Tab-separated table of C-alpha atoms and ligand atoms in Angstrom:
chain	number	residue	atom	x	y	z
B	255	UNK	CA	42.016	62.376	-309.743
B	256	UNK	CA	40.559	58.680	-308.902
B	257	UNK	CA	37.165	60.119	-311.264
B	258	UNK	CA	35.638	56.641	-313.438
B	259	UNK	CA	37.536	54.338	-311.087
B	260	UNK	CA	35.740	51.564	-309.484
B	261	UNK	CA	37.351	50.862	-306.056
B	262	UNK	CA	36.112	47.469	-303.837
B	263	UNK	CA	37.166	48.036	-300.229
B	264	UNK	CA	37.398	45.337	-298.153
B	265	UNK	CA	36.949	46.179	-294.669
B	266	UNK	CA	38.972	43.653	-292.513
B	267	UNK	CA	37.730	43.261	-288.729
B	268	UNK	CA	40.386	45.707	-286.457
B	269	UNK	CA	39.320	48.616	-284.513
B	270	UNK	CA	40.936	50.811	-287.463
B	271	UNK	CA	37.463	49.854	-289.460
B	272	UNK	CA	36.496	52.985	-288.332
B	273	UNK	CA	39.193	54.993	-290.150
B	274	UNK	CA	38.041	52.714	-293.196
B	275	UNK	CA	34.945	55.141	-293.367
B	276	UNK	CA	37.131	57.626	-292.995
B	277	UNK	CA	38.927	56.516	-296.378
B	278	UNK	CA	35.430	55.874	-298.325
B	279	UNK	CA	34.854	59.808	-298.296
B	280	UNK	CA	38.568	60.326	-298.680
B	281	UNK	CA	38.114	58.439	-301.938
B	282	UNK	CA	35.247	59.870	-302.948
B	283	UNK	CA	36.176	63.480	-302.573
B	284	UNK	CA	38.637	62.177	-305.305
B	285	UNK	CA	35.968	61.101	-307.588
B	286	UNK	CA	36.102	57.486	-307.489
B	287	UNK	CA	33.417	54.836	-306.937
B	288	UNK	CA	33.748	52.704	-303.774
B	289	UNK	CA	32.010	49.305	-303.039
B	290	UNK	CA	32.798	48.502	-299.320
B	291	UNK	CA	32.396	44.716	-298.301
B	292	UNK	CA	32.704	43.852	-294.849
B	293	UNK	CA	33.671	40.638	-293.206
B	294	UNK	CA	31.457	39.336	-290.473
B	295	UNK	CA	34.671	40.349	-287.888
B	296	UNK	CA	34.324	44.394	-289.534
B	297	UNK	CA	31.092	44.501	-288.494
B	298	UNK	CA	31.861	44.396	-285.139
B	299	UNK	CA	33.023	47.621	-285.457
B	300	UNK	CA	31.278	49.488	-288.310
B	301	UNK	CA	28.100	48.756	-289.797
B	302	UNK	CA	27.054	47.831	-293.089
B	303	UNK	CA	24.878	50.641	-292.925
B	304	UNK	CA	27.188	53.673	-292.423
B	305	UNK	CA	29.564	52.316	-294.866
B	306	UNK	CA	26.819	52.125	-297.402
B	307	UNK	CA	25.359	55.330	-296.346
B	308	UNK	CA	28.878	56.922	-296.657
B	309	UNK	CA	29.411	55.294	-300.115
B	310	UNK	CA	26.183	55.599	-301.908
B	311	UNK	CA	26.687	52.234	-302.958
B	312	UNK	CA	25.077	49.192	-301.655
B	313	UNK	CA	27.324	47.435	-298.860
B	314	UNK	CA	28.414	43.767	-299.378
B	315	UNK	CA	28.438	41.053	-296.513
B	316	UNK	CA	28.673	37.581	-297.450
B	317	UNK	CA	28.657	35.199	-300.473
B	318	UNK	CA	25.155	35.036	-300.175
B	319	UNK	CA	24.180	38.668	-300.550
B	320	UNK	CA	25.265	37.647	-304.253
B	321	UNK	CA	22.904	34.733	-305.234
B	322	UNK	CA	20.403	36.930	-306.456
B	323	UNK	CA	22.531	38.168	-308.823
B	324	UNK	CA	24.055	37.212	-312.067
B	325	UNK	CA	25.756	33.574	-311.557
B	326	UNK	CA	29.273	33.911	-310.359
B	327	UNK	CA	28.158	37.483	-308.966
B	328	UNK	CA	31.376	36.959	-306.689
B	329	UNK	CA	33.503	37.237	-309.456
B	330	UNK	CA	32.018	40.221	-311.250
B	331	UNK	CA	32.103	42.198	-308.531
B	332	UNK	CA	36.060	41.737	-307.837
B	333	UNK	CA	36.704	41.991	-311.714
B	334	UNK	CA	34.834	44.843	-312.129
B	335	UNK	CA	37.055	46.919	-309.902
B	336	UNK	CA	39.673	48.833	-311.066
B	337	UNK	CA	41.541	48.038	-307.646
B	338	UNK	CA	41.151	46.334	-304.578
B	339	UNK	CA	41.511	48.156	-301.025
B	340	UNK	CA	42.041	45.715	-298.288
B	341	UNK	CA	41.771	48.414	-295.301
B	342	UNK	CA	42.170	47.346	-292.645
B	343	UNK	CA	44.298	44.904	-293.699
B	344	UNK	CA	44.222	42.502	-290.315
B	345	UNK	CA	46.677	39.523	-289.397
B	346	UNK	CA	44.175	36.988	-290.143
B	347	UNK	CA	43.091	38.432	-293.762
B	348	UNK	CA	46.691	38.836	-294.419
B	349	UNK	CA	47.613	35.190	-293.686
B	350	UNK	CA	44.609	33.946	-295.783
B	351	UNK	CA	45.057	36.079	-298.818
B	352	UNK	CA	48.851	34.662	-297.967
B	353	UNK	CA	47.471	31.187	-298.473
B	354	UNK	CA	44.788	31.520	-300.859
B	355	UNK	CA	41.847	30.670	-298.388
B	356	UNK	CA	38.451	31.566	-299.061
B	357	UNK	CA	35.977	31.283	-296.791
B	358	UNK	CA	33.922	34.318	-296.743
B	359	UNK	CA	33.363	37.447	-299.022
B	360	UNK	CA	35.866	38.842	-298.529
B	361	UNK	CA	38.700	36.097	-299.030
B	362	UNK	CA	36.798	34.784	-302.135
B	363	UNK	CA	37.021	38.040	-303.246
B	364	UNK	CA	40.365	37.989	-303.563
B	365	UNK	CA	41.304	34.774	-304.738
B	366	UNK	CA	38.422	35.167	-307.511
B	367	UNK	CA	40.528	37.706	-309.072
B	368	UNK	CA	43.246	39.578	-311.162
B	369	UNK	CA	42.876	42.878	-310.150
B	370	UNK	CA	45.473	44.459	-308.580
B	371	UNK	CA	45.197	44.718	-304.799
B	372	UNK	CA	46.309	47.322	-302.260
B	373	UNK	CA	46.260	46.729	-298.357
B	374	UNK	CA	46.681	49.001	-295.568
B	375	UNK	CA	47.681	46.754	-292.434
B	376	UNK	CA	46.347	47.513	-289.241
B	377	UNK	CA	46.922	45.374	-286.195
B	378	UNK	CA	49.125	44.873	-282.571
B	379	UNK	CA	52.909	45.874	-283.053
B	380	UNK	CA	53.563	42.485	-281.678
B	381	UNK	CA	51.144	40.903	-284.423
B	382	UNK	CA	52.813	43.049	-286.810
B	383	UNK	CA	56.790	41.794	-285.897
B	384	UNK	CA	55.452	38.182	-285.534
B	385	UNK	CA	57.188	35.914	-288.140
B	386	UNK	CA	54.074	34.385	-289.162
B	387	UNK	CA	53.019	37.930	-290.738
B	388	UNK	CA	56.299	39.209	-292.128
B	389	UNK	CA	56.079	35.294	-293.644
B	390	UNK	CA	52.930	36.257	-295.423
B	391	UNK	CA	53.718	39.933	-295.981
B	392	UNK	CA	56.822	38.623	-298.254
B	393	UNK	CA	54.605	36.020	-300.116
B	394	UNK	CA	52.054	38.399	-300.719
B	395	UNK	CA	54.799	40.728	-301.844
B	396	UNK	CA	56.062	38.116	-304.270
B	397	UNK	CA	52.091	37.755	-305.184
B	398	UNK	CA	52.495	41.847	-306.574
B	399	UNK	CA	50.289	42.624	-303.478
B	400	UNK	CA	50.750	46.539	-302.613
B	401	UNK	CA	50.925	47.850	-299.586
B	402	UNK	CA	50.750	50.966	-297.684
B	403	UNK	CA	51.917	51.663	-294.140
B	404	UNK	CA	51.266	50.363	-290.896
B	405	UNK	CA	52.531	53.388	-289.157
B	406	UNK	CA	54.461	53.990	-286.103
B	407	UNK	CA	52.379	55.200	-283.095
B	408	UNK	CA	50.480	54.875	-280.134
B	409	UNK	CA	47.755	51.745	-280.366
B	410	UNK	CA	44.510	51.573	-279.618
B	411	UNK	CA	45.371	48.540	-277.384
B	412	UNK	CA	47.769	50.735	-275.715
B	413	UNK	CA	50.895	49.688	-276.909
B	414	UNK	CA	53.682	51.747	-279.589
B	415	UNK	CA	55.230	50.550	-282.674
B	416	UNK	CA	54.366	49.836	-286.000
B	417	UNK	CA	51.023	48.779	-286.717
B	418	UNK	CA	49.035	51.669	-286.964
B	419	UNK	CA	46.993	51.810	-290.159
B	420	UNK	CA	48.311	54.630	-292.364
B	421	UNK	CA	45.722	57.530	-292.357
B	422	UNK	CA	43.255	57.224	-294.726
B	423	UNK	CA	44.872	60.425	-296.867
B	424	UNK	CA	48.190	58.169	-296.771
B	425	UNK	CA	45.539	55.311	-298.498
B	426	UNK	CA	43.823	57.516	-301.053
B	427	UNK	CA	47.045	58.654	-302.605
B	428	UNK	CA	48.509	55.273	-302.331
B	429	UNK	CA	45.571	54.351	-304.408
B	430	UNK	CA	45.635	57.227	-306.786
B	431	UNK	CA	49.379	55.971	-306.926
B	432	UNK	CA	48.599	52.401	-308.170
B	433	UNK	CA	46.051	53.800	-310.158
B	434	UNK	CA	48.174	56.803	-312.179
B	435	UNK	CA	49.138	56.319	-315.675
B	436	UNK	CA	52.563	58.166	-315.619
B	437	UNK	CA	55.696	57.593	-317.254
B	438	UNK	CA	56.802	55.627	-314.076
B	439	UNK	CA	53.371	53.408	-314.001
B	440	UNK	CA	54.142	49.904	-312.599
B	441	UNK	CA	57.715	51.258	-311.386
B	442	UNK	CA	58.828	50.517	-307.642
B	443	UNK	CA	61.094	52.894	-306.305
B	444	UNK	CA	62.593	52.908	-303.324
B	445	UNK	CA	64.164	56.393	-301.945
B	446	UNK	CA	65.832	56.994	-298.474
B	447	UNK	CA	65.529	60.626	-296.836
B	448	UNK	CA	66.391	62.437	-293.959
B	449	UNK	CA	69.303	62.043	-291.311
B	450	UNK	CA	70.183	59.014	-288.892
B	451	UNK	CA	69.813	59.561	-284.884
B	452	UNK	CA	72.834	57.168	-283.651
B	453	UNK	CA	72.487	56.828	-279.831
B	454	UNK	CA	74.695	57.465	-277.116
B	455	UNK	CA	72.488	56.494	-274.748
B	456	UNK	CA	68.825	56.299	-274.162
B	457	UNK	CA	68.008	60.168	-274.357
B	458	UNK	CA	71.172	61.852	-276.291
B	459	UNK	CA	72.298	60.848	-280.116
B	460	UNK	CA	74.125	62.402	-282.758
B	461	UNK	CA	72.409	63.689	-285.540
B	462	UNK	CA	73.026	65.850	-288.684
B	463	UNK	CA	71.145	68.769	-290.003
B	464	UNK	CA	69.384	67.480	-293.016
B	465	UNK	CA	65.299	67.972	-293.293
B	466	UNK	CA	64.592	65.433	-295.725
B	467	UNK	CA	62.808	68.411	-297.729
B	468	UNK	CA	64.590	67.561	-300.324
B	469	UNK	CA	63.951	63.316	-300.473
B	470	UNK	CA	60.452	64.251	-299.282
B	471	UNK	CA	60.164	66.301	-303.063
B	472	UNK	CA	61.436	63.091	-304.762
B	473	UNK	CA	59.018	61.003	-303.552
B	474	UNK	CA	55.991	63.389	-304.069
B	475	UNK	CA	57.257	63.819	-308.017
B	476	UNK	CA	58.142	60.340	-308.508
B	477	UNK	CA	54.570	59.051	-307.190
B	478	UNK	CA	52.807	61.935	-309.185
B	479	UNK	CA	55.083	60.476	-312.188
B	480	UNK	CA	52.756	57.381	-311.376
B	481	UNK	CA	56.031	55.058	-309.316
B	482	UNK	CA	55.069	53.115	-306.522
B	483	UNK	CA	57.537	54.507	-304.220
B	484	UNK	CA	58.804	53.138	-300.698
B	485	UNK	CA	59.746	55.805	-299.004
B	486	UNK	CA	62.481	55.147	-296.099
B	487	UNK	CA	62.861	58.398	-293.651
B	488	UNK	CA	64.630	58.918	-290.782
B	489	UNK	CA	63.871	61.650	-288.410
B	490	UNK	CA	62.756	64.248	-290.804
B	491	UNK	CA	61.740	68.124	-289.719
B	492	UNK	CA	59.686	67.763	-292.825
B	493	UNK	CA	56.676	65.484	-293.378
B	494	UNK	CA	56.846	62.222	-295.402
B	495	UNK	CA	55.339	63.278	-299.478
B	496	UNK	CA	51.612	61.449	-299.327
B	497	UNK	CA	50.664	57.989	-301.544
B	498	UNK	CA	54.131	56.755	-300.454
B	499	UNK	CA	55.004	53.207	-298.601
B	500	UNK	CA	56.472	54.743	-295.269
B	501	UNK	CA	58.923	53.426	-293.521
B	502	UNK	CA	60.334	54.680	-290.331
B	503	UNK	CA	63.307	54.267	-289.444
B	504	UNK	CA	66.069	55.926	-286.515
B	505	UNK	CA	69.553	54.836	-287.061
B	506	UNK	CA	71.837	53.751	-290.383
B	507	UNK	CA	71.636	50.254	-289.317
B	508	UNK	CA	67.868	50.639	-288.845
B	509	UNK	CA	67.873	52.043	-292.487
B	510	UNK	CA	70.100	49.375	-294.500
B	511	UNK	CA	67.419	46.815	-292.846
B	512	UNK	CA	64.176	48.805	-294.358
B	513	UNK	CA	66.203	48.794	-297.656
B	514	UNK	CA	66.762	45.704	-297.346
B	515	UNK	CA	63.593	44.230	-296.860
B	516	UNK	CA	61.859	46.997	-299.819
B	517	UNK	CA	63.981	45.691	-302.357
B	518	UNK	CA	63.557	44.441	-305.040
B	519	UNK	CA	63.286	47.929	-307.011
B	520	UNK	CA	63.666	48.822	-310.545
B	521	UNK	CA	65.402	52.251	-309.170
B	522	UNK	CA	66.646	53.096	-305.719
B	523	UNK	CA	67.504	56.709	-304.627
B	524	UNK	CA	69.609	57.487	-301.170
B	525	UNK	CA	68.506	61.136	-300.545
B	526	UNK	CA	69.379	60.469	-296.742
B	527	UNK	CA	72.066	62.013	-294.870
B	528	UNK	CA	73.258	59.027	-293.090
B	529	UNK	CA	75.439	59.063	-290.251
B	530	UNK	CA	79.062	57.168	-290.993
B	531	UNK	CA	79.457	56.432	-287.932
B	532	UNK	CA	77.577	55.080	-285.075
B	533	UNK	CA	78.014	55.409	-281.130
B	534	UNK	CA	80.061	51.934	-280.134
B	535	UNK	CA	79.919	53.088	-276.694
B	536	UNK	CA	76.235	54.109	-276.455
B	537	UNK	CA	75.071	53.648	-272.951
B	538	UNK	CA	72.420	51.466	-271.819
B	539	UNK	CA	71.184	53.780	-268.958
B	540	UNK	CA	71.828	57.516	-269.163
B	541	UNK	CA	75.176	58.717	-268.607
B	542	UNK	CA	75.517	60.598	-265.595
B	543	UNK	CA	77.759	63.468	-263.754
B	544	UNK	CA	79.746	61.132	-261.198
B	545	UNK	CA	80.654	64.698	-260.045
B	546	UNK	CA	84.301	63.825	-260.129
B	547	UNK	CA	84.382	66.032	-263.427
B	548	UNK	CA	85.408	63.484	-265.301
B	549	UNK	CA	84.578	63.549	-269.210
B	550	UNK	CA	82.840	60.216	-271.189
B	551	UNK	CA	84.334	59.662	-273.999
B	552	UNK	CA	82.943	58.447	-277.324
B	553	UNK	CA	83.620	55.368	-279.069
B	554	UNK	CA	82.832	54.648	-283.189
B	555	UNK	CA	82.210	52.471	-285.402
B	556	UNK	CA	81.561	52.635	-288.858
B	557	UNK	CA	78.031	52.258	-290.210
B	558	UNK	CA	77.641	49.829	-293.274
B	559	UNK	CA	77.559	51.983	-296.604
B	560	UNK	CA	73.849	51.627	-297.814
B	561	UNK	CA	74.380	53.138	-301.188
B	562	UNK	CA	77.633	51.311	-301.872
B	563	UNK	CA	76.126	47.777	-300.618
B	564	UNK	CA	72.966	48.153	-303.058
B	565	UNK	CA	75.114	49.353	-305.903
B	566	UNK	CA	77.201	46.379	-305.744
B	567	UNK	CA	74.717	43.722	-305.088
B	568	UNK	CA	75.574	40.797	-307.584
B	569	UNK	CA	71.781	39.529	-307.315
B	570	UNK	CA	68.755	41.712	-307.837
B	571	UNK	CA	70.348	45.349	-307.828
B	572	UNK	CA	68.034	47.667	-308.835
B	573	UNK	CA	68.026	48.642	-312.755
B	574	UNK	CA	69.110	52.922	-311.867
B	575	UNK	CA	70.934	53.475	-308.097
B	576	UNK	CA	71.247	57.486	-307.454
B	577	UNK	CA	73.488	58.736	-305.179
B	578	UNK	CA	73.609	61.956	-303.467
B	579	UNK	CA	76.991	63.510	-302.516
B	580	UNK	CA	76.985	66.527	-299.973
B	581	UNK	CA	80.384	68.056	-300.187
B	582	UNK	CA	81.857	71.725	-299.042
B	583	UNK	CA	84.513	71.510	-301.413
B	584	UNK	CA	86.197	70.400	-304.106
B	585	UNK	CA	82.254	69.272	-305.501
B	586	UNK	CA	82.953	67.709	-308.499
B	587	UNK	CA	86.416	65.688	-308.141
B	588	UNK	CA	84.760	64.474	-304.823
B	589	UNK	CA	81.552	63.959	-306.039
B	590	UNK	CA	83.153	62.036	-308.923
B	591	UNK	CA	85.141	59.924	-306.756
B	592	UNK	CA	82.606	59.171	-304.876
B	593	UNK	CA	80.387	57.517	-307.949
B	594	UNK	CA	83.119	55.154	-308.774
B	595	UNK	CA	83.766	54.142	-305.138
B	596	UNK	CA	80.302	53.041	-304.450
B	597	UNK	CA	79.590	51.771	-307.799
B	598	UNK	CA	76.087	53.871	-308.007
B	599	UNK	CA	74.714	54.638	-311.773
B	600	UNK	CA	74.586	58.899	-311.142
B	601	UNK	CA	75.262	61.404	-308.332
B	602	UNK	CA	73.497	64.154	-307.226
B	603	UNK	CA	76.104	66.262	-306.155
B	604	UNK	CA	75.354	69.913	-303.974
B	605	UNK	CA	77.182	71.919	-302.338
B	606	UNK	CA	75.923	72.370	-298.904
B	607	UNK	CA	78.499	75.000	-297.523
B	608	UNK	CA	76.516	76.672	-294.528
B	609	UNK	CA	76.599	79.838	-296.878
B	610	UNK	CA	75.009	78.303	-299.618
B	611	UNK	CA	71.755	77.794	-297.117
B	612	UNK	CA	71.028	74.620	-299.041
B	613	UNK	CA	71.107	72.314	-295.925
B	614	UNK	CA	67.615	72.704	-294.633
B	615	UNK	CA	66.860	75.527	-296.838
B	616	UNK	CA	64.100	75.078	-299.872
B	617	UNK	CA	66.585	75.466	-302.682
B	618	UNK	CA	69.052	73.217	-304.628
B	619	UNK	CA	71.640	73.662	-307.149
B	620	UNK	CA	72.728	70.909	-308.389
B	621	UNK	CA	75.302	68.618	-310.232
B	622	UNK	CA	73.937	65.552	-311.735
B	623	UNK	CA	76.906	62.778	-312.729
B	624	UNK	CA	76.839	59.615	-314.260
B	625	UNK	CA	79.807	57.703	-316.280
B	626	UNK	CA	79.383	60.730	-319.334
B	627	UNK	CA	79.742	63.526	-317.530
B	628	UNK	CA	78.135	66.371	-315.390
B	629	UNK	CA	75.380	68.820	-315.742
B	630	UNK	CA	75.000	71.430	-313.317
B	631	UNK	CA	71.225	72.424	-313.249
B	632	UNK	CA	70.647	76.018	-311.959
B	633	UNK	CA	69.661	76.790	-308.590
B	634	UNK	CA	66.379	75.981	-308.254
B	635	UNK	CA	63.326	75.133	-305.894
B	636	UNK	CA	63.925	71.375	-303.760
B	637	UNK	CA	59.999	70.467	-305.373
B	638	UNK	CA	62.059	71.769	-309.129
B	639	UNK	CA	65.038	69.608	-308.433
B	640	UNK	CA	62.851	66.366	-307.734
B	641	UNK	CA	60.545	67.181	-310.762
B	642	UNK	CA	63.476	66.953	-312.968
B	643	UNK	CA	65.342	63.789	-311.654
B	644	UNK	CA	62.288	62.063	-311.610
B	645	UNK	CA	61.484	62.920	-314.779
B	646	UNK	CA	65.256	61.627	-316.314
B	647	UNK	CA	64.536	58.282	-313.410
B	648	UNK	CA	61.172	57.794	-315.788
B	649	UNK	CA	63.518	58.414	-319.146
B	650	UNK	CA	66.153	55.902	-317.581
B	651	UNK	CA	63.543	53.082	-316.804
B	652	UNK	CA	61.421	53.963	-319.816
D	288	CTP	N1	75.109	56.836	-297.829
D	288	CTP	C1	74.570	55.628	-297.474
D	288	CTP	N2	74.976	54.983	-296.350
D	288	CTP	C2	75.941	55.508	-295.577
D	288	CTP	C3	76.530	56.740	-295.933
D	288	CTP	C4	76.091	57.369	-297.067
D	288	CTP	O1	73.664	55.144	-298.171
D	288	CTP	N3	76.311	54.866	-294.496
D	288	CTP	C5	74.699	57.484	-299.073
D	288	CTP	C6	73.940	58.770	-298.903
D	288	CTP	O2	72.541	58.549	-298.815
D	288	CTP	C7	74.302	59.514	-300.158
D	288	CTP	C8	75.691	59.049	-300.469
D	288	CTP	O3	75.851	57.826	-299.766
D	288	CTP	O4	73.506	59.125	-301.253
D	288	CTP	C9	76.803	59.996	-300.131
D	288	CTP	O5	76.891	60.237	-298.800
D	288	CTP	P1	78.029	61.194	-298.185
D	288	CTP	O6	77.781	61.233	-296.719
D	288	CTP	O7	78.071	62.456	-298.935
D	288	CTP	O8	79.317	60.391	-298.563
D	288	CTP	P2	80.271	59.547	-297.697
D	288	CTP	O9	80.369	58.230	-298.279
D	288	CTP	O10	79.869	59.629	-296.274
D	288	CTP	O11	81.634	60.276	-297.926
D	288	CTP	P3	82.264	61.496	-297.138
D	288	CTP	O12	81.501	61.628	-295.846
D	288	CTP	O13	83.646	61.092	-296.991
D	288	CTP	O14	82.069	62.684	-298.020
């Protein structure tokens, strides 16, 4: 899959180095050819050595492992490669690749080139939320700088949140991703999947019973299509398609945010089952029995409309906005309806009537809408379904 490309991984200095060898034989097995460099801070935690050992390749260290070589050795090396892997991807790289330093290898590296570059942030959730590094993540962003995780989860300094690295499988096909020559090459795409949890209080919420099998389809078609997709999920039953951009997310309000900030995209799809309404009530503490047998009641609120607020954005609305419609009746006058109200380009419209077994089931039938018409597809596999819209996304963007 990666075989004849020439990968240089840059390994930043974060105790997910480790999982950076890890990725070398991940990328291998694929085929491809990886050059590690380490910065002085990496190889406080992995050694030149192993890295090398791992990659066959010799391991770079500084700007002066290169004077021997060809003048401007520096800038071969980046240009040779057919991508960049910064992983991991630490604050302090991050904010000078953000400002164009270059004081070592590894930041020289980078600013010496035109390749395209991928990085795979690892550090502290609190590092990670600071407004110094969602500054820089933007601007590097608006550089054309990919990016793949951090993940939610436990931290090696002990704390939970985002920050994680994404696991080196998440970075290979994130790399075999930037690196695919499908129709959707060069595309972003930005799908939402899987239900809301709205709270009531700290341990109950309402939910819904979608599995996100069938967003988690889309996004493994539309990144084998070659799209760099940013994949938004909320608690799914099913896991997250590989090579995406994950983003984790719990409630609708949590969701709109992630959309949000992953825009801009040249299509967006909302494959999510989001919850209209959210808990106005919900409890700080847990609600408890006062014994008197009295009943809590339940306040609402209405959740913003993600589809409908991207579909009508005056600035920047992505080129194609799907729509999915989950109805138990009336399918297509609703579903209809329901394109003009929120102003999306086509519908996906099922019928997920608990006979039908669609709703967490792995088959789909299908209306597709736009402002033509409708074609029902036949009933068909969730993976079939998602090959086929992708494939008319990648006609619609072509
Ligand atoms: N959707 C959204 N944000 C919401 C609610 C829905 O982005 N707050 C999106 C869904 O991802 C889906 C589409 O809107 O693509 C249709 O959702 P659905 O729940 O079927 O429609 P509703 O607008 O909630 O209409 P109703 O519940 O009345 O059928």
């Amino acid at each position: 899959m990666l075989a004849g490309k020439r990968i240089l991984l840059i390994i930043g200095g974060g105790i997910a180095a480790y999982k950076a060898l890890e990725l070398i034989r991940e990328l291998k097995r694929r085929g491809a050819t990886v050059v590690p460099v380490l910065t002085r801070a990496a190889e406080q935690f992995v050694t030149p050595l192993s890295a090398s050992a791992l990659a066959g390749e010799k391991a770079y260290r500084d700007l002066f492992d290169l004077t021997d070589e060809a003048e401007m050795g520096h800038i071969q090396l980046s240009r040779s490669a057919d991508l960049i892997v910064v992983a991991p991807a630490t604050a302090d790289l991050m904010a000078k690749m953000a400002n164009g330093l270059a004081g070592d290898l590894a930041s020289t590296l980078l600013l010496a080139t035109d390749t395209r570059v991928l990085i795979a942030p690892a550090m502290n959730v609190r590092m990670w939320q600071h407004p110094a590094t969602q500054r820089n993540l933007a601007r590097l962003a608006a550089d054309g700088v990919e990016t793949v995780g951090p993940d939610n989860g436990d931290m090696a300094c002990g704390e939970y949140g985002p920050g994680r690295m994404a696991e080196p499988v998440a970075i290979a096909g994130a790399v075999e991703a930037a690196l695919a020559d499908g129709p959707l090459a060069g595309r972003h795409v930005l799908v939402t999947s899987g239900p809301t949890h709205e709270p009531i209080d700290p341990v109950r919420y309402i939910a819904n019973r979608s599995s996100g099998a069938q967003g988690s389809a889309l996004g493994r078609a539309l990144v084998a299509l070659g799209a760099r997709v940013t994949f938004i999920s909320g608690p799914a039953s099913v896991p997250p398609p590989e090579g995406v951009t994950l983003v984790r997310v719990e409630t609708a309000a949590e969701m709109l945010a992630a959309v949000e900030a992953a825009l801009p995209a040249d299509a967006a799809v909302f494959a999510a089952a989001v919850a209209d309404w959210r808990v106005a009530n919900a409890a700080g503490n847990k609600i408890k029995k006062d014994g008197s047998g009295a009943l809590p009641s339940l306040d609402f609120a209405e959740n913003a409309d993600i589809l409908a607020r991207v579909s009508q954005m005056a600035l920047g609305r992505p080129r194609l906005v799907v729509g999915f419609a989950a109805e138990t009746d009336n399918l297509l006058a609703h579903a209809q309806a329901k394109r003009k109200r929120k102003g999306c380009d086509w519908i996906v419209a099922n019928d997920v009537s608990p006979e039908t077994g669609i709703m967490g089931g792995s088959e789909n039938a299908v209306t597709l809408i736009d402002a033509n018409g409708a074609e029902s597809w036949p009933r068909m596999d969730k993976d079939m379904v998602a090959r086929r819209l992708a494939a008319r996304i990648a006609e619609a963007l072509a």
